[in-house]
Coordinates of C-alpha atoms in Angstrom, one line a residue:
X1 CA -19.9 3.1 -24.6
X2 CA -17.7 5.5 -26.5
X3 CA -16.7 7.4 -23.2
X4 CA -15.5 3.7 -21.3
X5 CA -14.0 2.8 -25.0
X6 CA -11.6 6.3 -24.6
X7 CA -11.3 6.1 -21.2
X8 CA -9.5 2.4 -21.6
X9 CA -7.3 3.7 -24.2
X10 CA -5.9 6.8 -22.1
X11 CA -5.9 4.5 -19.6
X12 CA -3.5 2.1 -21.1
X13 CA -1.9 4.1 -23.4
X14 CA -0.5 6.7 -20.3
X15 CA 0.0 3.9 -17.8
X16 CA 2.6 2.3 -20.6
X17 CA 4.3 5.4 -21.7
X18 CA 5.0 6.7 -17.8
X19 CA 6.3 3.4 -17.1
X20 CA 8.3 3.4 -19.9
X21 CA 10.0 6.5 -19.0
X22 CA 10.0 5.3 -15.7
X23 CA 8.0 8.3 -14.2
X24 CA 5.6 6.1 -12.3
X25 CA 1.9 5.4 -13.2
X26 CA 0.0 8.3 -10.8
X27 CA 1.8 10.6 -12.4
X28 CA 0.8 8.9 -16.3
X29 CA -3.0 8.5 -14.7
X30 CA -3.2 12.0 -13.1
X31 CA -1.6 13.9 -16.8
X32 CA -3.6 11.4 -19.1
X33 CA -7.0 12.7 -17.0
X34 CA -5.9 15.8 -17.3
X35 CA -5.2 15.7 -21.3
X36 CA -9.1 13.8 -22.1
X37 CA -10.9 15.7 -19.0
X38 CA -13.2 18.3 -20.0
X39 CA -11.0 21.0 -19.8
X40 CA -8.5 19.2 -22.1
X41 CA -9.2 17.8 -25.1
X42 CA -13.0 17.1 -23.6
X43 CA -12.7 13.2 -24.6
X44 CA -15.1 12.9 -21.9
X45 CA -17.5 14.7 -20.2
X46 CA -19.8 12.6 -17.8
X47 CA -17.2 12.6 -14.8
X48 CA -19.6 11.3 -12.2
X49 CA -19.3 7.8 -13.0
X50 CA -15.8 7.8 -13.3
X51 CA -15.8 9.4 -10.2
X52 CA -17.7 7.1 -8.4
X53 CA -15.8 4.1 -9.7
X54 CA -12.8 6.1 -8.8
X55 CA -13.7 6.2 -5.5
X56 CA -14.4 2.7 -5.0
X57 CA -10.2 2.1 -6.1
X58 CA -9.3 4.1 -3.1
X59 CA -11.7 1.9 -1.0
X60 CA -10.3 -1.7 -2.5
X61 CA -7.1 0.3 -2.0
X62 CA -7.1 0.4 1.9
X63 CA -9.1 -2.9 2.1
X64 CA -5.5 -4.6 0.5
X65 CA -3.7 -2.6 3.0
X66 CA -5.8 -3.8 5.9
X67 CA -4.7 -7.1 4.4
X68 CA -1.1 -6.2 4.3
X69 CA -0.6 -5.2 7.4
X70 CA -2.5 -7.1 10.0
X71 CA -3.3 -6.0 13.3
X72 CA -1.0 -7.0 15.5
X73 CA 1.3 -4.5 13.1
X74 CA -0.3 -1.5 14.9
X75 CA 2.1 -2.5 17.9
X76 CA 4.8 -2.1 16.3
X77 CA 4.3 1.5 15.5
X78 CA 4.9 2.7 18.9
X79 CA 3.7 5.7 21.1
X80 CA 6.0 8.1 19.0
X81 CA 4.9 7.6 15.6
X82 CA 2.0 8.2 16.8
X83 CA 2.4 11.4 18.8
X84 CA 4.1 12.2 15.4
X85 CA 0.5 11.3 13.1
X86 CA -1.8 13.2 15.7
X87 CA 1.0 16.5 16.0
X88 CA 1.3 16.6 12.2
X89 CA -2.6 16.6 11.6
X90 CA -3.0 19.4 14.3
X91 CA -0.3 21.3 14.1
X92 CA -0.9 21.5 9.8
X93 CA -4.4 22.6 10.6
X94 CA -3.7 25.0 13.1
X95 CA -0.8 26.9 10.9
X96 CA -2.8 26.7 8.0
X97 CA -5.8 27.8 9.2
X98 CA -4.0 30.8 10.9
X99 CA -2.6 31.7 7.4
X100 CA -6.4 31.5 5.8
X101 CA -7.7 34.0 8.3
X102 CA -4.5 36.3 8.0
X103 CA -5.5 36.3 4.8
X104 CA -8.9 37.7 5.2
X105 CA -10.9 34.7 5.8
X106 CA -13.3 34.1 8.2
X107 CA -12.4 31.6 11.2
X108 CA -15.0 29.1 10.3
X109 CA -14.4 28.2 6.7
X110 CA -10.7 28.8 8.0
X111 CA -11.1 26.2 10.3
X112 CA -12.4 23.6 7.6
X113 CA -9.5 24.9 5.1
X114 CA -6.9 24.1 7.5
X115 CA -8.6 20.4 8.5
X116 CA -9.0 19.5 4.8
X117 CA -5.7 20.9 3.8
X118 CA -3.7 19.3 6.8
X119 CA -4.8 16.0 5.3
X120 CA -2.7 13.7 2.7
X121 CA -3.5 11.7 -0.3
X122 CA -3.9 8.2 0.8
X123 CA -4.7 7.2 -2.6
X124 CA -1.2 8.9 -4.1
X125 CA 1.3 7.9 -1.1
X126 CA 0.5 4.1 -1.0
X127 CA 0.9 4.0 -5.0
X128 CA 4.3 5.6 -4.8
X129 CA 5.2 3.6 -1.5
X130 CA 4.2 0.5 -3.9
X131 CA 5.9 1.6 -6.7
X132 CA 9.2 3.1 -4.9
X133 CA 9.1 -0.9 -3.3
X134 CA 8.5 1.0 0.2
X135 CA 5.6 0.2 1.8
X136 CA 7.1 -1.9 4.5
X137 CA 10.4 0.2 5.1
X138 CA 10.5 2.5 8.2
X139 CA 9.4 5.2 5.8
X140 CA 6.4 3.2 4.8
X141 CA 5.5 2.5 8.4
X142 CA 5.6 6.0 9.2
X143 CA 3.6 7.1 6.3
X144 CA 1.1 4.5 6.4
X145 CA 0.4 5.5 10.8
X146 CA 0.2 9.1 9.7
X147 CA -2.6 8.5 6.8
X148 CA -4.6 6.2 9.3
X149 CA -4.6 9.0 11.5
X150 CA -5.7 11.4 8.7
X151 CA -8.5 9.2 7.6
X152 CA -10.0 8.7 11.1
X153 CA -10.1 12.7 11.2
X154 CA -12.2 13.1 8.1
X155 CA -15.1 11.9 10.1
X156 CA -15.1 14.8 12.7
X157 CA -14.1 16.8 10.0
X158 CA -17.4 16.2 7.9
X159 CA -19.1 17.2 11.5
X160 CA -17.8 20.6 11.6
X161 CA -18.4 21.6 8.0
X162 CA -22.2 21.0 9.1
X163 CA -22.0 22.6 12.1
X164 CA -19.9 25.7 11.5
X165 CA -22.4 26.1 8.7
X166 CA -25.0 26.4 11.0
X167 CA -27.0 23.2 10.1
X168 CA -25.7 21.3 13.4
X169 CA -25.5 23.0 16.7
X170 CA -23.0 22.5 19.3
X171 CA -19.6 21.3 18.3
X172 CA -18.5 19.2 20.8
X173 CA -22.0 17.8 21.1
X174 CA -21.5 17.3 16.9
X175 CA -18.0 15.5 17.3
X176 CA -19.2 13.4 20.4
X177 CA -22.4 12.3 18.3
X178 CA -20.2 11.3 15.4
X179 CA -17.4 9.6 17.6
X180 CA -20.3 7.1 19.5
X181 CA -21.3 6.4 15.9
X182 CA -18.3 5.4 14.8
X183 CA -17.3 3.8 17.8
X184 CA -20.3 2.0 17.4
X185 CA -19.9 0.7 13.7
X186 CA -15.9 -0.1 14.0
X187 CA -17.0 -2.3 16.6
X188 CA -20.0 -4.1 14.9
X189 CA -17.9 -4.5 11.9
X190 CA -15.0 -5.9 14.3
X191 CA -17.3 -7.9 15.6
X192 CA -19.0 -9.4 12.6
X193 CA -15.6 -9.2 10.4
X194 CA -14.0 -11.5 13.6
X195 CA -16.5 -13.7 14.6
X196 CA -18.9 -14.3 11.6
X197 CA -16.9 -14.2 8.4
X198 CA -14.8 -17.0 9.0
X199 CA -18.0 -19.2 8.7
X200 CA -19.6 -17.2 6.1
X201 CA -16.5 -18.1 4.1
X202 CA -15.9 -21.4 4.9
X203 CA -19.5 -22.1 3.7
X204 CA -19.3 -20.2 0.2
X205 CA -15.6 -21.5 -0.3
X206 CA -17.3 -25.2 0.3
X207 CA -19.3 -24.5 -3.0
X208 CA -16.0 -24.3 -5.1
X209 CA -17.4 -21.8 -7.2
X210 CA -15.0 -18.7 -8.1
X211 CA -17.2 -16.3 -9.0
X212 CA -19.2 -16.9 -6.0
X213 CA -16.1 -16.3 -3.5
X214 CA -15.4 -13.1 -5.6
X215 CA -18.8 -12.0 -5.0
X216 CA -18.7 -12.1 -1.6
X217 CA -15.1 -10.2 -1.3
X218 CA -16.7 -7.3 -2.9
X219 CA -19.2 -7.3 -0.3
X220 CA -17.5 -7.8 2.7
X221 CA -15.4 -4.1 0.9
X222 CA -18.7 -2.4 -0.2
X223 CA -20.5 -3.4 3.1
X224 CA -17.8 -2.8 5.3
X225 CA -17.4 1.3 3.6
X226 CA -20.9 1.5 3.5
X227 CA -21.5 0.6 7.2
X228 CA -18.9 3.2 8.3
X229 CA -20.1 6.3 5.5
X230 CA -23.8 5.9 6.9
X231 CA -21.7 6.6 10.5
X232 CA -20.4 9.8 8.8
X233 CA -16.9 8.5 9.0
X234 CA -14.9 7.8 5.3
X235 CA -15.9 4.8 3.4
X236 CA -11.9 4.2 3.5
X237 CA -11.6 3.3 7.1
X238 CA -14.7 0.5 7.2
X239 CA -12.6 -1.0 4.2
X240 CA -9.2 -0.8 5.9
X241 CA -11.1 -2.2 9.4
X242 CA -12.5 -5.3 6.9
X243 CA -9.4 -6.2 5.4
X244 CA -7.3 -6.0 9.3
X245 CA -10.1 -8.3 10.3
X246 CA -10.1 -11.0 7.5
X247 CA -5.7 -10.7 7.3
X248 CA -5.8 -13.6 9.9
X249 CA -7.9 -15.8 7.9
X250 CA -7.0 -18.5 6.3
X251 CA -8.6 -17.4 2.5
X252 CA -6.3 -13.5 2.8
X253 CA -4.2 -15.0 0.2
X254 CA -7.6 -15.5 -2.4
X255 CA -9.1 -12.5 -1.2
X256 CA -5.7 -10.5 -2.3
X257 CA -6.3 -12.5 -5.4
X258 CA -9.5 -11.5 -5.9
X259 CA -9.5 -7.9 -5.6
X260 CA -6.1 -7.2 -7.1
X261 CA -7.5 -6.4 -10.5
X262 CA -10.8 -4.2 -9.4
X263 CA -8.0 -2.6 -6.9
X264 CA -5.3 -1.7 -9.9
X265 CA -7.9 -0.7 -12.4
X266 CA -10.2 1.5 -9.9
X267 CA -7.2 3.1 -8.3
X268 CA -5.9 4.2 -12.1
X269 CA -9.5 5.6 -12.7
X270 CA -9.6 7.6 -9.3
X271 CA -6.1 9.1 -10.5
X272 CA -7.8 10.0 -14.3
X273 CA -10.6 11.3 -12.5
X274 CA -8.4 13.9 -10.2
X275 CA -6.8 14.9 -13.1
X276 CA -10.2 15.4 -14.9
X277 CA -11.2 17.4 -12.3
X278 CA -8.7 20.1 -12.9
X279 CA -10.5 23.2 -14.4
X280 CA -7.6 24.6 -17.0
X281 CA -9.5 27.3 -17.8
X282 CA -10.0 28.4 -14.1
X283 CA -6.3 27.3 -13.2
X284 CA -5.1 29.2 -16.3
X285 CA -7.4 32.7 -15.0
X286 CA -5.8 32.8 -11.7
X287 CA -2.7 30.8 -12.1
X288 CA -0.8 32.7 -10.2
X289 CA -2.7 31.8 -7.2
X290 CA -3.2 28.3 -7.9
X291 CA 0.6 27.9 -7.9
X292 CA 1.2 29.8 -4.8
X293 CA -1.0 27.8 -3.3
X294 CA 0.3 24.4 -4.4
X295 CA 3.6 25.1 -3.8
X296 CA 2.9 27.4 -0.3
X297 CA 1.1 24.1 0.8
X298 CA 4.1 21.8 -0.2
X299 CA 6.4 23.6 1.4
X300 CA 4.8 24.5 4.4
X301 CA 3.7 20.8 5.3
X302 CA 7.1 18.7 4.4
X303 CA 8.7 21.5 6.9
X304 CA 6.2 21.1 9.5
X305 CA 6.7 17.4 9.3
X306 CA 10.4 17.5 8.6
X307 CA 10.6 19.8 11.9
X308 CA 8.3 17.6 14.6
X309 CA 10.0 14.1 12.8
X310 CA 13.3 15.5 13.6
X311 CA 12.0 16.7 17.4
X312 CA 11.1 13.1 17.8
X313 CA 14.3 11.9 17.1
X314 CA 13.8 10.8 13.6
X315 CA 17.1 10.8 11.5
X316 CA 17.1 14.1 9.1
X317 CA 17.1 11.6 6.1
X318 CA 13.9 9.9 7.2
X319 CA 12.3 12.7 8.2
X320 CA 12.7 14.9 5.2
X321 CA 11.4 12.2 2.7
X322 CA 8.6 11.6 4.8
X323 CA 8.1 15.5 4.7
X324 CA 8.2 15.5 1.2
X325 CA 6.1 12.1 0.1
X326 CA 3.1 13.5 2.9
X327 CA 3.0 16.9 1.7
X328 CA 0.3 16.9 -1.0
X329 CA -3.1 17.8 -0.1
X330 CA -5.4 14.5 0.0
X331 CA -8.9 13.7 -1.8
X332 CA -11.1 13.5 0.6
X333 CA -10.1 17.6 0.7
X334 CA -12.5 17.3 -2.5
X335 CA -15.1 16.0 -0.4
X336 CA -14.7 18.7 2.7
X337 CA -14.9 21.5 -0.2
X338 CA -17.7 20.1 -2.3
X339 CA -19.4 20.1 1.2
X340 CA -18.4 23.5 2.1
X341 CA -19.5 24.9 -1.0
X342 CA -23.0 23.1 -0.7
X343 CA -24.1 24.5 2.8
X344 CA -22.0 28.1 1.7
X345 CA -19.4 27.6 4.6
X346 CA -17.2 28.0 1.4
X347 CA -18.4 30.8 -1.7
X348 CA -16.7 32.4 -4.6
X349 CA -13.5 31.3 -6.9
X350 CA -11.6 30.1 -4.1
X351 CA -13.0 27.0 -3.7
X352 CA -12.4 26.3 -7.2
X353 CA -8.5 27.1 -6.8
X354 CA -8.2 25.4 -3.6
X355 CA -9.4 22.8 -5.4
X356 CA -7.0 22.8 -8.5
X357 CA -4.2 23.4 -6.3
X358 CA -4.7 20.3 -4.2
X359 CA -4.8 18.6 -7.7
X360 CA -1.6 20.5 -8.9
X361 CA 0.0 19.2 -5.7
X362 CA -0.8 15.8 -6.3
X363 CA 1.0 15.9 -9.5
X364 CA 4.0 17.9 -8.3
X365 CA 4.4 15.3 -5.3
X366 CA 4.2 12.5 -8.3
X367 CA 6.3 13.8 -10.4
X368 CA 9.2 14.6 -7.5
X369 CA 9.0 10.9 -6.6
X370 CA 9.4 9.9 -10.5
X371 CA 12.2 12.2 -10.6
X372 CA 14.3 11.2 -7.2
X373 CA 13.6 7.5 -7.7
X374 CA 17.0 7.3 -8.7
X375 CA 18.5 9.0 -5.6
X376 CA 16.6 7.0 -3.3
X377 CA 17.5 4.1 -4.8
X378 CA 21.5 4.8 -4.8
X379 CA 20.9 5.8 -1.0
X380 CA 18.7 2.7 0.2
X381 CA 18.9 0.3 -2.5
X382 CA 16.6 -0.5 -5.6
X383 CA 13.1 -1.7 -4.7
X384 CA 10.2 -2.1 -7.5
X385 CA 12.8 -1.2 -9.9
X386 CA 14.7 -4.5 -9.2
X387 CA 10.9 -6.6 -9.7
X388 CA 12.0 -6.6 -13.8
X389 CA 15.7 -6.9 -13.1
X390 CA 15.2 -9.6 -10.9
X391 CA 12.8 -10.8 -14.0
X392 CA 15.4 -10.7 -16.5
X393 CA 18.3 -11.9 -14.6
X394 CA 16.5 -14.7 -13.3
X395 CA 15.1 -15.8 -16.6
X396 CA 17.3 -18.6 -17.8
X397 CA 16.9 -20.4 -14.3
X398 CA 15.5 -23.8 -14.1
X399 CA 15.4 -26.3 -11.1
X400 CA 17.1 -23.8 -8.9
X401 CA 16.7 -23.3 -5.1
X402 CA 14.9 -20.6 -3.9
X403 CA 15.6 -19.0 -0.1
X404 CA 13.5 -16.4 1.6
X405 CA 15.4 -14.7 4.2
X406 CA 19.4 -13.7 4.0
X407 CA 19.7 -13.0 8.1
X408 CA 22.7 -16.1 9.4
X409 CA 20.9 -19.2 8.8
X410 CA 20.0 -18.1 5.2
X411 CA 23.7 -17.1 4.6
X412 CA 25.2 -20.3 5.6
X413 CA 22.4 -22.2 3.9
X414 CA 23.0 -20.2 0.9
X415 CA 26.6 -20.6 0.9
X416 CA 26.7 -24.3 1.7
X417 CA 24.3 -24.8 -1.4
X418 CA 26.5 -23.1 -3.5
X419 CA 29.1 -25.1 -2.4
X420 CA 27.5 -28.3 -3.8
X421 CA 26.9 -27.0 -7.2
X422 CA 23.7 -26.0 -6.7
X423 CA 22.1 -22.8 -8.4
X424 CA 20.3 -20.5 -5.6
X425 CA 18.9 -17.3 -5.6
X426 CA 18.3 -15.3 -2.3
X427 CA 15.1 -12.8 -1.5
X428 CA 15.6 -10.7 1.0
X429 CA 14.2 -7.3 2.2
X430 CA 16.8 -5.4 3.6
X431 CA 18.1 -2.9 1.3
X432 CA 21.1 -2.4 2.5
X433 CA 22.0 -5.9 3.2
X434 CA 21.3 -6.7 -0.6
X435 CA 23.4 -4.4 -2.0
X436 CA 26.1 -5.4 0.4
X437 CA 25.7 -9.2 -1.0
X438 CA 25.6 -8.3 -4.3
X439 CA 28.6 -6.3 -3.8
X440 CA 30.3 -9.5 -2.9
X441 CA 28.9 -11.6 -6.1
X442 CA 26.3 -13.1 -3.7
X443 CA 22.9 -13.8 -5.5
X444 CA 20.7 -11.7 -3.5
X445 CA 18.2 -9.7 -5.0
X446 CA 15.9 -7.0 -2.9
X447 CA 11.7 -8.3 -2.9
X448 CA 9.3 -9.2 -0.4
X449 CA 8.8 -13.1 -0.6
X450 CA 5.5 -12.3 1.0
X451 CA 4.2 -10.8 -2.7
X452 CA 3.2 -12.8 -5.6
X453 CA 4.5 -10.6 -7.7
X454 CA 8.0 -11.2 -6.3
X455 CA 7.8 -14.6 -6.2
X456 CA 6.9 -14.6 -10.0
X457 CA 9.3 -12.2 -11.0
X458 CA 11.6 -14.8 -9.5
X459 CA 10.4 -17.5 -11.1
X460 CA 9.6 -19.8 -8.1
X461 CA 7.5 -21.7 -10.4
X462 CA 10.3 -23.0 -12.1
X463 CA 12.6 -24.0 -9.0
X464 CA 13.2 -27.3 -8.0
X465 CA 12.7 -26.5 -3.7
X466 CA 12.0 -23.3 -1.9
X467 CA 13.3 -22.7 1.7
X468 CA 11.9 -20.0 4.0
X469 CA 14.7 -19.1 6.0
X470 CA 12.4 -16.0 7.7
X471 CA 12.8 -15.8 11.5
X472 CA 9.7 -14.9 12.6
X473 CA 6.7 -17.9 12.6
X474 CA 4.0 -15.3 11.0
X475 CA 6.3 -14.2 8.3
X476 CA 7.4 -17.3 7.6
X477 CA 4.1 -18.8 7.7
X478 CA 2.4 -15.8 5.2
X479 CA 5.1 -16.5 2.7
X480 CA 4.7 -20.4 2.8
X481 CA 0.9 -20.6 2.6
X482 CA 1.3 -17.6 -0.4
X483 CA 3.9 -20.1 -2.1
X484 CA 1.6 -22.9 -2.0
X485 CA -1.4 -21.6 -3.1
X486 CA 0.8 -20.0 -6.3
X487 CA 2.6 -23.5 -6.9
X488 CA 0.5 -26.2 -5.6
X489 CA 3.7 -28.4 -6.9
X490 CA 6.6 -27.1 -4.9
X491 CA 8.4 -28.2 -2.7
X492 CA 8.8 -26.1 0.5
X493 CA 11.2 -26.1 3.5
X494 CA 10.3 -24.0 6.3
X495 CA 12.3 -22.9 9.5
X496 CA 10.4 -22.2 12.8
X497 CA 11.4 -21.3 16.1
X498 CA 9.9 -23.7 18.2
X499 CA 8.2 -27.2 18.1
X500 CA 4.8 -25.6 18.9
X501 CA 4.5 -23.8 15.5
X502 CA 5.4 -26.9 13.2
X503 CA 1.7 -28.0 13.1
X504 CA 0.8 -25.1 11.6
X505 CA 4.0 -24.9 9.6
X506 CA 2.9 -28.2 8.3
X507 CA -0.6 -26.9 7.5
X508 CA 0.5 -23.7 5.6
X509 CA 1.6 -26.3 3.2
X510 CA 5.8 -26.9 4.2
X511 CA 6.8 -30.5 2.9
X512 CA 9.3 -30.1 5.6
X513 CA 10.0 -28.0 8.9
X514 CA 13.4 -27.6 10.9
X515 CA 13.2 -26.2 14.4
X516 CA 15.0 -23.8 15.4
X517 CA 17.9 -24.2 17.3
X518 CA 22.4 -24.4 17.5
X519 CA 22.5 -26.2 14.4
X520 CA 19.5 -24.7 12.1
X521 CA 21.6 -24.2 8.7
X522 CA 23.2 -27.5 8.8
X523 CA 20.0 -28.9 9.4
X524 CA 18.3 -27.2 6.6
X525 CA 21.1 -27.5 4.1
X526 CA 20.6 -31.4 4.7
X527 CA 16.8 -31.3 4.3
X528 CA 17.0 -29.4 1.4
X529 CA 19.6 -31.6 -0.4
X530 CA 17.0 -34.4 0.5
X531 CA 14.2 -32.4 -0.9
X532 CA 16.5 -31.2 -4.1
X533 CA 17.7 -34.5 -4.9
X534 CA 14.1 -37.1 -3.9
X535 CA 15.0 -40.0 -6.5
X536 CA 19.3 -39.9 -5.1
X537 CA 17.6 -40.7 -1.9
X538 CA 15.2 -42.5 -1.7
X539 CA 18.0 -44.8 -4.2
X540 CA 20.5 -44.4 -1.1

């Protein structure tokens, strides 16, 4: 009890102070571990538990991202980001491995050094994303492909730590076994995440009890990782599989609910518990090497991805902050060396300093993002910064009008509202098209009408009508069914492009729809003056 009791304050007590300073929480989580681990202040010393829940918040992690993203998202990628995921994760390996054996180690744990250390934190880069308000720009996209890739490589690479040990036989017939497994379990939990979990929860949900529904989220997560760990793939990617499968459902919106806090706090604990893992005294004895290390594996993969980005016709820009935000070494590298070390593929203090440096670079890669928030957000706009601006400026507002979308129709909407005397605020998520409004005294503010948090920060709850001006039918739809379920109250006015999607429009929970068509602002500007203004009306 005393351990949790400490573990909760440094918790709390780093999380505020590094968002006071505006450094970012990974970097507060991964210091304040650091500062009560057992080579700190030793505030606590049983790690495994905190470990284990630790893990568990990278799992809820990529279960919410599943969520986020939706399948038919993949598409969009393209063929070259993903030639650029699969050339990164080989090429990383290859070069690093090459520079292990240089060095005098032997090809096979050289062969595992450069697989775990060609790998990214997933953990670290979707935090950041989250809290640089990136995880859906072009950067985002990229990143997120490139991790996905990573993740479905730690599989094969758990294969060849057993094998090269000399515990498993033939390699390819090691990696063929393992891919049929997990070709096998991604399908079954396809399969069962598509075709049977609708009715499973459409039968709990029909008992109206919370706590019930929350108890079956967590094991839709925990069965789905569990499923694919027993395949020898990472409990990450059965999670991330579950929530792509259940991101067309109709209850996303309460699982998101649901697992948000278990996701925030379990995440924060994984971060305390990398830090705890640092071994001071051991960092401190060969600290020289450690550095080298950390900063010989920063540099070497943000230029390797920086180079093949640019190759593939990414602009410089892009490419060297994805370089940069990708260049730490990952956790599931802890996993690959714990491994290593177990079946003696991996002997001696190197594993240990291998170990601190992928730490050290998790910080460093934190700490960079804390420091060039500022940059990035004179180049591209401000993004989670603007959640508390939009907050405070917004703060005062009462029965105003609410529009998601600032393309055309939500500019003339916006302007002919204005016109009337009638207080509006914009959301939009186009960086550059924000800053270019607010330039012009337009209220625009940057935020993803698709997050609850946005819509709070923006005080939808106190509007009088929201209009979602969005052009696309699932975008449009997400943010009306999300504003609904927030604000039961509301009233919502939804464009669509067609007549076929106003049913479903309609069922998302918009009071009214317009179609699209020649004269879709005027038509929604009249609609929402009819919505704004009910008892004028209806007197009329």
């Amino acid at each position: 009890m005393q351990e949790t009791l400490i573990i909760l304050v440094v918790f709390v007590a780093f999380a505020v102070l590094f968002q006071r300073l505006r450094l970012g929480t990974v970097l507060g989580f991964l210091i304040g571990g650091t500062v009560a681990g057992p080579w700190g202040l030793a505030l606590v010393r049983e790690l495994e538990t905190v470990r284990l829940l630790g893990e568990l918040g990278v799992v809820f992690l990529l279960f919410n991202l599943g969520l986020e993203l939706k399948l038919e998202r993949f598409r969009l990628f393209g063929v070259r980001v993903y030639a650029l995921a699969c050339t990164q994760l080989l090429v990383t390996a290859a070069a690093i491995g090459a520079i292990a054996v240089s060095l005098g180690l032997a090809l096979e744990p050289a062969i595992i050094v450069g697989g775990a250390l060609a790998l990214s934190s997933t953990a670290v880069v979707l935090q950041l994303l989250a809290d640089l308000g990136r995880t859906l720009t072009q950067l985002g996209r990229l990143a997120i492909a490139i991790l996905l890739v990573q993740d479905l490589a730690v599989g094969p690479l758990l294969v060849l730590v057993n094998v090269l040990s000399g515990g498993g036989g033939s390699i390819a017939l090691g990696l063929l076994t393992a891919l049929a497994k997990g070709a096998v379990v991604v399908f079954l939990v396809v399969g069962i995440s598509r075709y049977l979990l609708p009715l499973a929860l459409e039968y709990i949900a029909g008992f109206a009890a919370d706590e019930v529904f929350t108890a079956a989220t967590l094991l839709i997560v925990l069965g789905a990782s569990f499923a694919t760990a027993q395949a020898g793939l990472s409990t990450a990617l059965g999670a991330f599989v579950a929530g792509l499968m259940v991101a067309d459902s109709e209850y996303r919106h309460q699982i998101a609910a649901d697992i948000a806090p278990f996701r925030g706090l379990l995440l924060g604990l994984f971060f305390m518990t990398v830090g705890m893992a640092i071994d001071l005294d051991a960092a401190l004895a060969s600290l020289d090497r450690v550095v080298v290390i950390a900063l010989g594996l920063l540099l070497l993969k943000s230029l390797v991805l920086f180079g093949l980005a640019s190759a593939l016709g990414y602009r410089p820009q892009l490419a060297l902050q994805l370089g940069c935000l990708l260049a730490q070494g990952g956790e599931f590298a802890f996993v690959l060396f714990g491994l290593a070390a177990q079946t003696g593929l991996l002997v001696g203090p190197g594993v240990q300093a291998l170990t601190v440096a992928v730490a050290l670079s998790m910080v460093i890669t934190a700490l960079v993002a804390a420091l060039g928030r500022r940059r990035l957000d004179r180049l591209e706009g401000e993004a989670s910064a603007s959640l508390s601006e939009l907050d405070a400026r917004t703060a005062e507002l009462r029965n105003h009008v609410v529009i998601a979308g600032f393309g055309q129709v939500g500019m003339a909407l916006a302007r002919h509202l204005i016109s009337l005397g009638v207080t509006v605020l914009v959301l939009d998520y186009d960086p550059k098209r924000v800053r270019s409004s607010q330039a012009h005294h337009l209220p625009v503010y940057f935020g993803n009408a698709a997050r609850a948090d946005v819509l709070r920060a923006a005080h939808v709850g106190r509007a009088r009508l929201m209009v979602v001006a969005l052009p696309t039918r699932t975008g449009g739809e997400r943010v009306v069914r999300l504003a609904r379920a927030l604000y039961p109250g509301l009233r919502l006015l939804a464009r669509v492009p067609d007549e076929a999607a106003v049913p479903e429009m309609r069922a998302a929970g918009a009071d009214a729809v317009v179609v699209e068509g020649l004269t879709t602002a005027r038509d929604l500007a009249e609609r929402a003056i009819l919505l704004y203004e009910p008892d004028e009306a209806a007197g009329s």
